[in-house]
Amino acid sequence: PCYSELLGRMNRAFATSMEVEVELWAENPVSGENGLATRSFVTMVAVSPHGHRIQVPQVEAGSKAEVEQYNAALRRKEDRLIHCKESEHLDISKVKREIQDAEELAQAKGKRIIPEEDMPLTEMLETVLPSHANAAGTLFGGHLLSLIDICGAVAAYKHSSNICVTASIEDVYFLAPIYVGQHVHLSAHVSRTWSSSMEVNVHALIFCGM
């Protein structure tokens, strides 16, 4: 058993969005040893009851460490905007060709490749209930992250036949709100493996039925 403490601080505010740095610290109650378990940078957007973005108060950086995080927050936002812009114009056929080229190169080097059609696909369907929603009536981002983590873990287990734990989650973008009563369709597959780790690609889509 251990004690845990969550710390959150505002790094920077933009027009209607904010970057919040969240740290989880754990402490052994017997030995008293403590350490940082994980750190994440969360982008929050202020919205009205009708879902419209609203302006937020600005943050002034004081200490040298605060100034460094203040500047780093801008760089992270620029990277996010670039990634989202690239995703809008993503050429799926080009991506598939790049994957095929990578597989052919790996085969030439003698690595075992599992064909895409034989790759086990894990799928989940979740209904958004009022208990899953935030104050705006949309799916709470933390709950969606939990679903992504579960779906990814099942895909990793199906591939490795071993218990798998999450080491990191990268590049999570909430592109559209999901409202109470709608359904979330999650699909996951292992995209690459190393000696004892795997990368799992998880997609979460709004399910509209047939």
Short mmCIF file of C-alpha atoms in Angstrom, two decimals:
data_model
loop_
_atom_site.label_atom_id
_atom_site.label_comp_id
_atom_site.label_asym_id
_atom_site.label_seq_id
_atom_site.Cartn_x
_atom_site.Cartn_y
_atom_site.Cartn_z
CA PRO A 1 0.00 0.00 0.00
CA CYS A 2 1.05 3.60 -0.56
CA TYR A 3 -0.26 7.11 -0.25
CA SER A 4 -0.66 9.21 -3.36
CA GLU A 5 -0.90 12.94 -3.90
CA LEU A 6 -2.01 14.80 -7.01
CA LEU A 7 -0.54 18.23 -7.71
CA GLY A 8 -1.81 20.51 -10.45
CA ARG A 9 -0.52 23.90 -11.54
CA MET A 10 -1.30 26.28 -14.36
CA ASN A 11 1.61 26.72 -16.74
CA ARG A 12 0.05 29.11 -19.22
CA ALA A 13 -3.28 30.54 -20.33
CA PHE A 14 -4.07 31.40 -23.94
CA ALA A 15 -7.23 33.03 -25.27
CA THR A 16 -9.71 30.31 -24.26
CA SER A 17 -7.45 27.40 -23.33
CA MET A 18 -5.01 26.61 -20.54
CA GLU A 19 -2.18 24.15 -20.03
CA VAL A 20 -2.26 22.44 -16.65
CA GLU A 21 0.67 20.36 -15.43
CA VAL A 22 -0.41 17.42 -13.27
CA GLU A 23 1.95 15.33 -11.13
CA LEU A 24 1.18 12.16 -9.20
CA TRP A 25 3.46 11.53 -6.21
CA ALA A 26 3.48 8.26 -4.28
CA GLU A 27 4.74 7.63 -0.74
CA ASN A 28 5.48 4.38 1.08
CA PRO A 29 3.80 4.75 4.51
CA VAL A 30 6.29 2.36 6.15
CA SER A 31 9.61 3.66 4.85
CA GLY A 32 8.52 7.21 4.15
CA GLU A 33 10.13 7.10 0.72
CA ASN A 34 8.32 9.09 -1.93
CA GLY A 35 8.81 9.85 -5.58
CA LEU A 36 7.19 11.15 -8.73
CA ALA A 37 5.03 8.46 -10.35
CA THR A 38 3.87 10.28 -13.46
CA ARG A 39 3.58 13.75 -14.98
CA SER A 40 1.23 14.95 -17.69
CA PHE A 41 0.38 18.20 -19.46
CA VAL A 42 -3.37 18.65 -19.89
CA THR A 43 -4.99 21.24 -22.15
CA MET A 44 -8.28 22.52 -20.77
CA VAL A 45 -10.72 24.74 -22.69
CA ALA A 46 -13.19 27.09 -20.97
CA VAL A 47 -16.72 26.81 -22.36
CA SER A 48 -20.08 28.36 -21.57
CA PRO A 49 -23.17 26.29 -20.61
CA HIS A 50 -24.03 26.35 -24.33
CA GLY A 51 -20.64 24.95 -25.34
CA HIS A 52 -19.14 28.18 -26.67
CA ARG A 53 -15.52 28.99 -25.86
CA ILE A 54 -15.00 31.84 -23.41
CA GLN A 55 -11.92 33.91 -22.62
CA VAL A 56 -9.83 33.01 -19.57
CA PRO A 57 -7.65 35.18 -17.28
CA GLN A 58 -3.98 35.25 -18.16
CA VAL A 59 -1.14 33.82 -16.05
CA GLU A 60 2.04 35.71 -15.19
CA ALA A 61 5.24 33.70 -14.79
CA GLY A 62 7.41 34.74 -11.85
CA SER A 63 10.30 32.41 -11.04
CA LYS A 64 12.82 31.07 -13.54
CA ALA A 65 11.17 27.63 -13.45
CA GLU A 66 7.75 29.18 -14.11
CA VAL A 67 9.14 31.13 -17.08
CA GLU A 68 10.63 27.93 -18.52
CA GLN A 69 7.30 26.09 -18.27
CA TYR A 70 5.49 29.17 -19.60
CA ASN A 71 7.63 29.12 -22.75
CA ALA A 72 7.52 25.33 -23.04
CA ALA A 73 3.71 25.45 -22.93
CA LEU A 74 3.70 27.58 -26.08
CA ARG A 75 5.97 25.11 -27.88
CA ARG A 76 3.73 22.22 -26.87
CA LYS A 77 0.67 24.08 -28.14
CA GLU A 78 2.38 24.78 -31.47
CA ASP A 79 3.22 21.07 -31.80
CA ARG A 80 -0.40 20.14 -31.07
CA LEU A 81 -1.73 22.56 -33.66
CA ILE A 82 0.69 21.21 -36.28
CA HIS A 83 -0.32 17.63 -35.46
CA CYS A 84 -4.04 18.42 -35.65
CA LYS A 85 -3.55 20.24 -38.96
CA GLU A 86 -1.65 17.29 -40.36
CA SER A 87 -4.38 14.91 -39.17
CA GLU A 88 -7.01 16.89 -41.10
CA HIS A 89 -5.14 16.29 -44.35
CA LEU A 90 -3.91 12.79 -43.60
CA ASP A 91 -3.52 10.69 -46.73
CA ILE A 92 -4.55 7.20 -45.58
CA SER A 93 -3.31 5.54 -48.79
CA LYS A 94 0.12 7.14 -48.31
CA VAL A 95 0.26 5.90 -44.71
CA LYS A 96 -0.60 2.37 -45.85
CA ARG A 97 2.17 2.49 -48.47
CA GLU A 98 4.66 3.63 -45.83
CA ILE A 99 3.60 0.76 -43.55
CA GLN A 100 3.97 -1.72 -46.40
CA ASP A 101 7.44 -0.37 -47.22
CA ALA A 102 8.45 -0.68 -43.56
CA GLU A 103 7.20 -4.28 -43.45
CA GLU A 104 9.13 -5.19 -46.60
CA LEU A 105 12.27 -3.65 -45.12
CA ALA A 106 11.80 -5.57 -41.87
CA GLN A 107 11.29 -8.82 -43.78
CA ALA A 108 14.49 -8.17 -45.71
CA LYS A 109 16.28 -7.91 -42.36
CA GLY A 110 14.85 -11.25 -41.21
CA LYS A 111 12.28 -9.96 -38.71
CA ARG A 112 9.00 -11.78 -38.21
CA ILE A 113 6.05 -9.75 -39.46
CA ILE A 114 2.42 -10.43 -38.58
CA PRO A 115 0.21 -9.53 -41.57
CA GLU A 116 -2.29 -6.76 -40.87
CA GLU A 117 -5.25 -9.05 -41.63
CA ASP A 118 -3.97 -11.50 -38.98
CA MET A 119 -3.42 -8.82 -36.36
CA PRO A 120 -6.01 -9.29 -33.59
CA LEU A 121 -8.34 -6.30 -33.34
CA THR A 122 -9.89 -5.40 -30.00
CA GLU A 123 -13.19 -3.52 -30.14
CA MET A 124 -15.33 -1.99 -27.41
CA LEU A 125 -18.65 -0.13 -27.44
CA GLU A 126 -19.52 2.16 -24.53
CA THR A 127 -22.67 4.20 -23.91
CA VAL A 128 -22.09 7.65 -22.42
CA LEU A 129 -24.14 7.89 -19.21
CA PRO A 130 -24.78 11.01 -17.09
CA SER A 131 -22.21 9.75 -14.57
CA HIS A 132 -19.56 9.84 -17.33
CA ALA A 133 -20.22 13.49 -18.25
CA ASN A 134 -18.65 16.75 -17.19
CA ALA A 135 -20.48 19.97 -16.31
CA ALA A 136 -20.96 20.73 -20.03
CA GLY A 137 -22.85 17.46 -20.58
CA THR A 138 -20.12 15.87 -22.68
CA LEU A 139 -17.99 12.81 -22.00
CA PHE A 140 -15.37 13.49 -19.33
CA GLY A 141 -11.91 13.29 -20.89
CA GLY A 142 -10.56 11.22 -18.00
CA HIS A 143 -13.23 8.56 -18.54
CA LEU A 144 -12.35 8.33 -22.23
CA LEU A 145 -8.68 7.95 -21.30
CA SER A 146 -9.67 5.10 -19.00
CA LEU A 147 -11.53 3.37 -21.85
CA ILE A 148 -8.55 3.88 -24.16
CA ASP A 149 -6.25 2.37 -21.52
CA ILE A 150 -8.50 -0.67 -21.03
CA CYS A 151 -8.94 -1.30 -24.76
CA GLY A 152 -5.20 -0.94 -25.35
CA ALA A 153 -4.37 -3.29 -22.48
CA VAL A 154 -6.70 -5.99 -23.82
CA ALA A 155 -5.13 -5.68 -27.30
CA ALA A 156 -1.66 -6.02 -25.75
CA TYR A 157 -2.75 -9.08 -23.76
CA LYS A 158 -4.26 -10.76 -26.83
CA HIS A 159 -0.98 -10.26 -28.67
CA SER A 160 1.41 -11.31 -25.91
CA SER A 161 -0.72 -13.66 -23.75
CA ASN A 162 0.74 -11.88 -20.73
CA ILE A 163 -0.42 -9.28 -18.22
CA CYS A 164 0.45 -5.85 -19.62
CA VAL A 165 0.67 -2.51 -17.83
CA THR A 166 0.71 0.98 -19.33
CA ALA A 167 4.09 2.69 -19.56
CA SER A 168 2.97 5.86 -21.33
CA ILE A 169 0.17 7.38 -23.38
CA GLU A 170 1.16 9.81 -26.11
CA ASP A 171 -0.62 12.12 -28.52
CA VAL A 172 -4.18 12.11 -27.22
CA TYR A 173 -6.37 14.70 -28.95
CA PHE A 174 -10.05 15.30 -28.23
CA LEU A 175 -11.27 16.41 -31.64
CA ALA A 176 -15.04 16.47 -31.05
CA PRO A 177 -17.39 16.38 -28.04
CA ILE A 178 -19.30 13.21 -27.22
CA TYR A 179 -22.65 13.81 -25.56
CA VAL A 180 -24.65 11.86 -23.01
CA GLY A 181 -26.64 9.13 -24.77
CA GLN A 182 -24.18 8.72 -27.62
CA HIS A 183 -22.00 5.63 -28.05
CA VAL A 184 -18.21 5.43 -28.21
CA HIS A 185 -16.64 2.80 -30.43
CA LEU A 186 -13.04 1.93 -29.56
CA SER A 187 -10.72 -0.21 -31.64
CA ALA A 188 -7.13 -1.15 -30.81
CA HIS A 189 -4.35 -3.15 -32.41
CA VAL A 190 -0.67 -3.65 -31.71
CA SER A 191 1.26 -1.49 -34.19
CA ARG A 192 4.80 -2.51 -33.20
CA THR A 193 6.64 -4.67 -30.68
CA TRP A 194 10.08 -4.53 -29.09
CA SER A 195 11.71 -6.95 -26.64
CA SER A 196 9.26 -6.48 -23.75
CA SER A 197 7.13 -3.52 -24.83
CA MET A 198 4.48 -2.84 -27.43
CA GLU A 199 2.92 0.18 -29.05
CA VAL A 200 -0.86 -0.06 -29.31
CA ASN A 201 -2.84 2.17 -31.64
CA VAL A 202 -6.29 3.01 -30.24
CA HIS A 203 -9.05 4.88 -32.07
CA ALA A 204 -12.17 6.25 -30.35
CA LEU A 205 -15.06 7.21 -32.63
CA ILE A 206 -18.62 8.35 -32.10
CA PHE A 207 -20.76 5.34 -33.03
CA CYS A 208 -23.89 6.29 -34.99
CA GLY A 209 -25.12 2.78 -35.82
CA MET A 210 -25.84 1.39 -39.23
#
